[in-house]
mmCIF file of the C-alpha atoms, coordinates in Angstrom:
data_MODEL
# 
_entry.id   MODEL 
# 
loop_
_atom_site.group_PDB 
_atom_site.id 
_atom_site.type_symbol 
_atom_site.label_atom_id 
_atom_site.label_alt_id 
_atom_site.label_comp_id 
_atom_site.label_asym_id 
_atom_site.label_entity_id 
_atom_site.label_seq_id 
_atom_site.pdbx_PDB_ins_code 
_atom_site.Cartn_x 
_atom_site.Cartn_y 
_atom_site.Cartn_z 
_atom_site.occupancy 
_atom_site.B_iso_or_equiv 
_atom_site.pdbx_formal_charge 
_atom_site.auth_seq_id 
_atom_site.auth_comp_id 
_atom_site.auth_asym_id 
_atom_site.auth_atom_id 
_atom_site.pdbx_PDB_model_num 
ATOM 1   C CA . MET A 1 1   ? -7.948  -19.642 -44.483 1.00 0.00 ? 1   MET A CA 1 
ATOM 2   C CA . GLU A 1 2   ? -7.817  -18.196 -40.955 1.00 0.00 ? 2   GLU A CA 1 
ATOM 3   C CA . LYS A 1 3   ? -11.524 -17.379 -41.140 1.00 0.00 ? 3   LYS A CA 1 
ATOM 4   C CA . PHE A 1 4   ? -12.323 -20.958 -42.197 1.00 0.00 ? 4   PHE A CA 1 
ATOM 5   C CA . TYR A 1 5   ? -10.267 -22.195 -39.242 1.00 0.00 ? 5   TYR A CA 1 
ATOM 6   C CA . GLN A 1 6   ? -12.203 -19.962 -36.841 1.00 0.00 ? 6   GLN A CA 1 
ATOM 7   C CA . TYR A 1 7   ? -15.492 -21.017 -38.432 1.00 0.00 ? 7   TYR A CA 1 
ATOM 8   C CA . ILE A 1 8   ? -14.862 -24.773 -38.194 1.00 0.00 ? 8   ILE A CA 1 
ATOM 9   C CA . ASN A 1 9   ? -13.904 -24.383 -34.552 1.00 0.00 ? 9   ASN A CA 1 
ATOM 10  C CA . ALA A 1 10  ? -16.925 -22.253 -33.647 1.00 0.00 ? 10  ALA A CA 1 
ATOM 11  C CA . VAL A 1 11  ? -19.741 -24.046 -35.494 1.00 0.00 ? 11  VAL A CA 1 
ATOM 12  C CA . PRO A 1 12  ? -19.865 -27.251 -33.397 1.00 0.00 ? 12  PRO A CA 1 
ATOM 13  C CA . MET A 1 13  ? -19.086 -25.519 -30.084 1.00 0.00 ? 13  MET A CA 1 
ATOM 14  C CA . PRO A 1 14  ? -22.748 -25.092 -28.993 1.00 0.00 ? 14  PRO A CA 1 
ATOM 15  C CA . LEU A 1 15  ? -23.258 -28.846 -29.350 1.00 0.00 ? 15  LEU A CA 1 
ATOM 16  C CA . TRP A 1 16  ? -20.050 -29.614 -27.434 1.00 0.00 ? 16  TRP A CA 1 
ATOM 17  C CA . LEU A 1 17  ? -21.057 -27.292 -24.604 1.00 0.00 ? 17  LEU A CA 1 
ATOM 18  C CA . GLY A 1 18  ? -24.618 -28.601 -24.620 1.00 0.00 ? 18  GLY A CA 1 
ATOM 19  C CA . MET A 1 19  ? -23.481 -32.213 -24.380 1.00 0.00 ? 19  MET A CA 1 
ATOM 20  C CA . MET A 1 20  ? -21.357 -31.305 -21.371 1.00 0.00 ? 20  MET A CA 1 
ATOM 21  C CA . PHE A 1 21  ? -23.546 -28.805 -19.521 1.00 0.00 ? 21  PHE A CA 1 
ATOM 22  C CA . ALA A 1 22  ? -27.135 -29.134 -20.820 1.00 0.00 ? 22  ALA A CA 1 
ATOM 23  C CA . PRO A 1 23  ? -27.503 -32.879 -21.317 1.00 0.00 ? 23  PRO A CA 1 
ATOM 24  C CA . LYS A 1 24  ? -31.290 -32.939 -20.854 1.00 0.00 ? 24  LYS A CA 1 
ATOM 25  C CA . SER A 1 25  ? -31.943 -30.380 -23.593 1.00 0.00 ? 25  SER A CA 1 
ATOM 26  C CA . LYS A 1 26  ? -34.056 -31.675 -26.494 1.00 0.00 ? 26  LYS A CA 1 
ATOM 27  C CA . TRP A 1 27  ? -31.880 -29.605 -28.845 1.00 0.00 ? 27  TRP A CA 1 
ATOM 28  C CA . VAL A 1 28  ? -28.740 -31.351 -27.595 1.00 0.00 ? 28  VAL A CA 1 
ATOM 29  C CA . GLU A 1 29  ? -30.367 -34.781 -27.812 1.00 0.00 ? 29  GLU A CA 1 
ATOM 30  C CA . ARG A 1 30  ? -31.416 -34.145 -31.428 1.00 0.00 ? 30  ARG A CA 1 
ATOM 31  C CA . GLY A 1 31  ? -28.062 -32.614 -32.304 1.00 0.00 ? 31  GLY A CA 1 
ATOM 32  C CA . SER A 1 32  ? -26.148 -35.595 -30.954 1.00 0.00 ? 32  SER A CA 1 
ATOM 33  C CA . ARG A 1 33  ? -28.088 -37.860 -33.322 1.00 0.00 ? 33  ARG A CA 1 
ATOM 34  C CA . SER A 1 34  ? -28.268 -35.549 -36.324 1.00 0.00 ? 34  SER A CA 1 
ATOM 35  C CA . SER A 1 35  ? -26.713 -36.931 -39.473 1.00 0.00 ? 35  SER A CA 1 
ATOM 36  C CA . SER A 1 36  ? -26.739 -33.382 -40.840 1.00 0.00 ? 36  SER A CA 1 
ATOM 37  C CA . ILE A 1 37  ? -24.278 -32.102 -38.252 1.00 0.00 ? 37  ILE A CA 1 
ATOM 38  C CA . PHE A 1 38  ? -21.845 -34.934 -38.909 1.00 0.00 ? 38  PHE A CA 1 
ATOM 39  C CA . MET A 1 39  ? -22.272 -34.549 -42.669 1.00 0.00 ? 39  MET A CA 1 
ATOM 40  C CA . ILE A 1 40  ? -21.484 -30.828 -42.394 1.00 0.00 ? 40  ILE A CA 1 
ATOM 41  C CA . THR A 1 41  ? -18.267 -31.532 -40.498 1.00 0.00 ? 41  THR A CA 1 
ATOM 42  C CA . ALA A 1 42  ? -17.347 -34.196 -43.063 1.00 0.00 ? 42  ALA A CA 1 
ATOM 43  C CA . VAL A 1 43  ? -17.988 -31.740 -45.918 1.00 0.00 ? 43  VAL A CA 1 
ATOM 44  C CA . HIS A 1 44  ? -15.727 -29.212 -44.181 1.00 0.00 ? 44  HIS A CA 1 
ATOM 45  C CA . TYR A 1 45  ? -13.003 -31.849 -44.102 1.00 0.00 ? 45  TYR A CA 1 
ATOM 46  C CA . VAL A 1 46  ? -13.478 -32.672 -47.783 1.00 0.00 ? 46  VAL A CA 1 
ATOM 47  C CA . MET A 1 47  ? -13.245 -28.965 -48.629 1.00 0.00 ? 47  MET A CA 1 
ATOM 48  C CA . ALA A 1 48  ? -10.050 -28.618 -46.591 1.00 0.00 ? 48  ALA A CA 1 
ATOM 49  C CA . ILE A 1 49  ? -8.362  -31.696 -48.089 1.00 0.00 ? 49  ILE A CA 1 
ATOM 50  C CA . ILE A 1 50  ? -9.267  -30.632 -51.639 1.00 0.00 ? 50  ILE A CA 1 
ATOM 51  C CA . ASN A 1 51  ? -7.804  -27.196 -50.909 1.00 0.00 ? 51  ASN A CA 1 
ATOM 52  C CA . ALA A 1 52  ? -4.613  -28.796 -49.561 1.00 0.00 ? 52  ALA A CA 1 
ATOM 53  C CA . ILE A 1 53  ? -4.257  -30.997 -52.641 1.00 0.00 ? 53  ILE A CA 1 
ATOM 54  C CA . ARG A 1 54  ? -4.908  -28.046 -54.965 1.00 0.00 ? 54  ARG A CA 1 
ATOM 55  C CA . GLN A 1 55  ? -2.310  -25.917 -53.163 1.00 0.00 ? 55  GLN A CA 1 
ATOM 56  C CA . ASP A 1 56  ? 0.188   -28.790 -53.354 1.00 0.00 ? 56  ASP A CA 1 
ATOM 57  C CA . GLN A 1 57  ? -0.450  -29.103 -57.098 1.00 0.00 ? 57  GLN A CA 1 
ATOM 58  C CA . ALA A 1 58  ? -0.118  -25.355 -57.623 1.00 0.00 ? 58  ALA A CA 1 
ATOM 59  C CA . SER A 1 59  ? 3.219   -25.150 -55.816 1.00 0.00 ? 59  SER A CA 1 
ATOM 60  C CA . GLU A 1 60  ? 4.774   -28.359 -57.160 1.00 0.00 ? 60  GLU A CA 1 
ATOM 61  C CA . GLY A 1 61  ? 3.053   -28.763 -60.511 1.00 0.00 ? 61  GLY A CA 1 
ATOM 62  C CA . GLN A 1 62  ? 1.783   -32.171 -59.431 1.00 0.00 ? 62  GLN A CA 1 
ATOM 63  C CA . THR A 1 63  ? 0.270   -33.726 -56.358 1.00 0.00 ? 63  THR A CA 1 
ATOM 64  C CA . ASN A 1 64  ? 2.905   -35.030 -53.980 1.00 0.00 ? 64  ASN A CA 1 
ATOM 65  C CA . LEU A 1 65  ? 0.440   -36.222 -51.381 1.00 0.00 ? 65  LEU A CA 1 
ATOM 66  C CA . ASP A 1 66  ? 2.038   -39.272 -49.791 1.00 0.00 ? 66  ASP A CA 1 
ATOM 67  C CA . LEU A 1 67  ? 0.025   -40.959 -47.056 1.00 0.00 ? 67  LEU A CA 1 
ATOM 68  C CA . SER A 1 68  ? 2.124   -44.137 -47.138 1.00 0.00 ? 68  SER A CA 1 
ATOM 69  C CA . SER A 1 69  ? 5.075   -42.889 -45.080 1.00 0.00 ? 69  SER A CA 1 
ATOM 70  C CA . LEU A 1 70  ? 5.627   -40.865 -41.941 1.00 0.00 ? 70  LEU A CA 1 
ATOM 71  C CA . GLU A 1 71  ? 7.730   -38.382 -43.907 1.00 0.00 ? 71  GLU A CA 1 
ATOM 72  C CA . GLY A 1 72  ? 4.922   -37.970 -46.449 1.00 0.00 ? 72  GLY A CA 1 
ATOM 73  C CA . ILE A 1 73  ? 2.432   -37.258 -43.651 1.00 0.00 ? 73  ILE A CA 1 
ATOM 74  C CA . ARG A 1 74  ? 4.859   -34.773 -42.061 1.00 0.00 ? 74  ARG A CA 1 
ATOM 75  C CA . GLN A 1 75  ? 5.325   -32.946 -45.325 1.00 0.00 ? 75  GLN A CA 1 
ATOM 76  C CA . GLY A 1 76  ? 1.591   -32.893 -46.024 1.00 0.00 ? 76  GLY A CA 1 
ATOM 77  C CA . LEU A 1 77  ? 0.792   -31.479 -42.595 1.00 0.00 ? 77  LEU A CA 1 
ATOM 78  C CA . SER A 1 78  ? 3.647   -28.949 -42.701 1.00 0.00 ? 78  SER A CA 1 
ATOM 79  C CA . THR A 1 79  ? 1.736   -26.559 -44.952 1.00 0.00 ? 79  THR A CA 1 
ATOM 80  C CA . ARG A 1 80  ? -1.034  -24.257 -43.746 1.00 0.00 ? 80  ARG A CA 1 
ATOM 81  C CA . GLN A 1 81  ? -3.522  -26.066 -45.982 1.00 0.00 ? 81  GLN A CA 1 
ATOM 82  C CA . GLY A 1 82  ? -2.340  -29.482 -44.823 1.00 0.00 ? 82  GLY A CA 1 
ATOM 83  C CA . ALA A 1 83  ? -2.516  -28.498 -41.154 1.00 0.00 ? 83  ALA A CA 1 
ATOM 84  C CA . LEU A 1 84  ? -6.038  -27.154 -41.676 1.00 0.00 ? 84  LEU A CA 1 
ATOM 85  C CA . ALA A 1 85  ? -7.105  -30.386 -43.387 1.00 0.00 ? 85  ALA A CA 1 
ATOM 86  C CA . GLY A 1 86  ? -5.628  -32.457 -40.555 1.00 0.00 ? 86  GLY A CA 1 
ATOM 87  C CA . TRP A 1 87  ? -7.293  -30.286 -37.928 1.00 0.00 ? 87  TRP A CA 1 
ATOM 88  C CA . THR A 1 88  ? -10.655 -30.457 -39.703 1.00 0.00 ? 88  THR A CA 1 
ATOM 89  C CA . HIS A 1 89  ? -10.318 -34.242 -39.881 1.00 0.00 ? 89  HIS A CA 1 
ATOM 90  C CA . MET A 1 90  ? -9.755  -34.392 -36.113 1.00 0.00 ? 90  MET A CA 1 
ATOM 91  C CA . LEU A 1 91  ? -12.659 -32.056 -35.376 1.00 0.00 ? 91  LEU A CA 1 
ATOM 92  C CA . ALA A 1 92  ? -15.096 -34.107 -37.444 1.00 0.00 ? 92  ALA A CA 1 
ATOM 93  C CA . LEU A 1 93  ? -14.169 -37.429 -35.872 1.00 0.00 ? 93  LEU A CA 1 
ATOM 94  C CA . ASP A 1 94  ? -13.894 -35.989 -32.358 1.00 0.00 ? 94  ASP A CA 1 
ATOM 95  C CA . LEU A 1 95  ? -17.401 -34.540 -32.629 1.00 0.00 ? 95  LEU A CA 1 
ATOM 96  C CA . PHE A 1 96  ? -18.774 -37.883 -33.796 1.00 0.00 ? 96  PHE A CA 1 
ATOM 97  C CA . THR A 1 97  ? -17.002 -39.604 -30.889 1.00 0.00 ? 97  THR A CA 1 
ATOM 98  C CA . GLY A 1 98  ? -18.138 -36.986 -28.381 1.00 0.00 ? 98  GLY A CA 1 
ATOM 99  C CA . ALA A 1 99  ? -21.750 -37.402 -29.465 1.00 0.00 ? 99  ALA A CA 1 
ATOM 100 C CA . TRP A 1 100 ? -21.464 -41.176 -29.098 1.00 0.00 ? 100 TRP A CA 1 
ATOM 101 C CA . ILE A 1 101 ? -20.046 -40.740 -25.581 1.00 0.00 ? 101 ILE A CA 1 
ATOM 102 C CA . TYR A 1 102 ? -22.882 -38.338 -24.752 1.00 0.00 ? 102 TYR A CA 1 
ATOM 103 C CA . ARG A 1 103 ? -25.523 -40.829 -25.941 1.00 0.00 ? 103 ARG A CA 1 
ATOM 104 C CA . GLN A 1 104 ? -23.880 -43.682 -24.066 1.00 0.00 ? 104 GLN A CA 1 
ATOM 105 C CA . CYS A 1 105 ? -23.708 -41.594 -20.882 1.00 0.00 ? 105 CYS A CA 1 
ATOM 106 C CA . GLN A 1 106 ? -27.432 -40.875 -21.234 1.00 0.00 ? 106 GLN A CA 1 
ATOM 107 C CA . LYS A 1 107 ? -28.223 -44.533 -21.876 1.00 0.00 ? 107 LYS A CA 1 
ATOM 108 C CA . LEU A 1 108 ? -26.112 -45.787 -18.959 1.00 0.00 ? 108 LEU A CA 1 
ATOM 109 C CA . ASN A 1 109 ? -27.174 -42.979 -16.609 1.00 0.00 ? 109 ASN A CA 1 
ATOM 110 C CA . ALA A 1 110 ? -23.479 -42.195 -16.124 1.00 0.00 ? 110 ALA A CA 1 
ATOM 111 C CA . PRO A 1 111 ? -22.486 -39.627 -13.523 1.00 0.00 ? 111 PRO A CA 1 
ATOM 112 C CA . SER A 1 112 ? -22.318 -36.064 -14.799 1.00 0.00 ? 112 SER A CA 1 
ATOM 113 C CA . TRP A 1 113 ? -18.637 -35.720 -13.852 1.00 0.00 ? 113 TRP A CA 1 
ATOM 114 C CA . LEU A 1 114 ? -17.794 -38.577 -16.217 1.00 0.00 ? 114 LEU A CA 1 
ATOM 115 C CA . ARG A 1 115 ? -19.776 -37.071 -19.092 1.00 0.00 ? 115 ARG A CA 1 
ATOM 116 C CA . VAL A 1 116 ? -18.134 -33.661 -18.651 1.00 0.00 ? 116 VAL A CA 1 
ATOM 117 C CA . VAL A 1 117 ? -14.610 -35.076 -18.269 1.00 0.00 ? 117 VAL A CA 1 
ATOM 118 C CA . ALA A 1 118 ? -14.872 -37.602 -21.109 1.00 0.00 ? 118 ALA A CA 1 
ATOM 119 C CA . ILE A 1 119 ? -16.486 -35.178 -23.550 1.00 0.00 ? 119 ILE A CA 1 
ATOM 120 C CA . GLY A 1 120 ? -14.149 -32.346 -22.516 1.00 0.00 ? 120 GLY A CA 1 
ATOM 121 C CA . PHE A 1 121 ? -11.088 -34.510 -23.097 1.00 0.00 ? 121 PHE A CA 1 
ATOM 122 C CA . THR A 1 122 ? -12.549 -35.768 -26.375 1.00 0.00 ? 122 THR A CA 1 
ATOM 123 C CA . LEU A 1 123 ? -12.964 -32.163 -27.501 1.00 0.00 ? 123 LEU A CA 1 
ATOM 124 C CA . MET A 1 124 ? -9.386  -31.309 -26.563 1.00 0.00 ? 124 MET A CA 1 
ATOM 125 C CA . THR A 1 125 ? -7.479  -34.568 -27.078 1.00 0.00 ? 125 THR A CA 1 
ATOM 126 C CA . GLY A 1 126 ? -9.784  -36.928 -28.998 1.00 0.00 ? 126 GLY A CA 1 
ATOM 127 C CA . PRO A 1 127 ? -8.870  -40.512 -28.196 1.00 0.00 ? 127 PRO A CA 1 
ATOM 128 C CA . PHE A 1 128 ? -7.898  -39.737 -24.593 1.00 0.00 ? 128 PHE A CA 1 
ATOM 129 C CA . GLY A 1 129 ? -11.492 -38.721 -23.832 1.00 0.00 ? 129 GLY A CA 1 
ATOM 130 C CA . LEU A 1 130 ? -12.738 -41.900 -25.473 1.00 0.00 ? 130 LEU A CA 1 
ATOM 131 C CA . LEU A 1 131 ? -10.276 -43.900 -23.378 1.00 0.00 ? 131 LEU A CA 1 
ATOM 132 C CA . ILE A 1 132 ? -11.574 -42.248 -20.180 1.00 0.00 ? 132 ILE A CA 1 
ATOM 133 C CA . PHE A 1 133 ? -15.148 -43.168 -21.058 1.00 0.00 ? 133 PHE A CA 1 
ATOM 134 C CA . LEU A 1 134 ? -14.338 -46.709 -22.182 1.00 0.00 ? 134 LEU A CA 1 
ATOM 135 C CA . GLY A 1 135 ? -12.215 -47.271 -19.075 1.00 0.00 ? 135 GLY A CA 1 
ATOM 136 C CA . TRP A 1 136 ? -15.091 -46.154 -16.843 1.00 0.00 ? 136 TRP A CA 1 
ATOM 137 C CA . ARG A 1 137 ? -17.506 -48.293 -18.777 1.00 0.00 ? 137 ARG A CA 1 
ATOM 138 C CA . TRP A 1 138 ? -15.295 -51.360 -18.487 1.00 0.00 ? 138 TRP A CA 1 
ATOM 139 C CA . LEU A 1 139 ? -14.232 -50.872 -14.850 1.00 0.00 ? 139 LEU A CA 1 
ATOM 140 C CA . ILE A 1 140 ? -17.304 -49.308 -13.260 1.00 0.00 ? 140 ILE A CA 1 
ATOM 141 C CA . ALA A 1 141 ? -20.243 -50.143 -15.441 1.00 0.00 ? 141 ALA A CA 1 
ATOM 142 C CA . GLY A 1 142 ? -18.976 -53.665 -16.124 1.00 0.00 ? 142 GLY A CA 1 
ATOM 143 C CA . GLN A 1 143 ? -19.710 -53.510 -19.835 1.00 0.00 ? 143 GLN A CA 1 
ATOM 144 C CA . SER A 1 144 ? -16.954 -55.086 -21.878 1.00 0.00 ? 144 SER A CA 1 
ATOM 145 C CA . GLU A 1 145 ? -18.617 -54.612 -25.249 1.00 0.00 ? 145 GLU A CA 1 
ATOM 146 C CA . ALA A 1 146 ? -17.411 -51.071 -25.754 1.00 0.00 ? 146 ALA A CA 1 
ATOM 147 C CA . PHE A 1 147 ? -19.284 -50.162 -28.929 1.00 0.00 ? 147 PHE A CA 1 
ATOM 148 C CA . GLU A 1 148 ? -22.517 -51.986 -28.337 1.00 0.00 ? 148 GLU A CA 1 
ATOM 149 C CA . GLU A 1 149 ? -25.391 -49.529 -28.934 1.00 0.00 ? 149 GLU A CA 1 
# 
């Protein structure tokens, strides 16, 4: 499980770094639009959640996965398998969001500091990086339609 954790963290890192520091690269441009990359991260999540459910079944004799209460979420994430599934979920969605921010920065000719900060915070804190970008877009770029492509 530790190797899978290291793997899922390392695989998208070239794209993250490219979006921040090599934004004009054709490889980065293609990668930011590649359905394959996002499908791979989604498959990793599916693998992790199936593993968490299987481990829950093996230890309890039945699946106790409860996503309808805070306590159920806490219990599900308190196992190694549950934490890995949650982390993989965040990585997949953060990468998708980071790529969208990258493409929007390219489209809007945003300053490089914004791209680096917004994508960096998206990598590390997810929604906070998105909030930085959307705030800039709303305040500076004057575009209120946040998800308009």
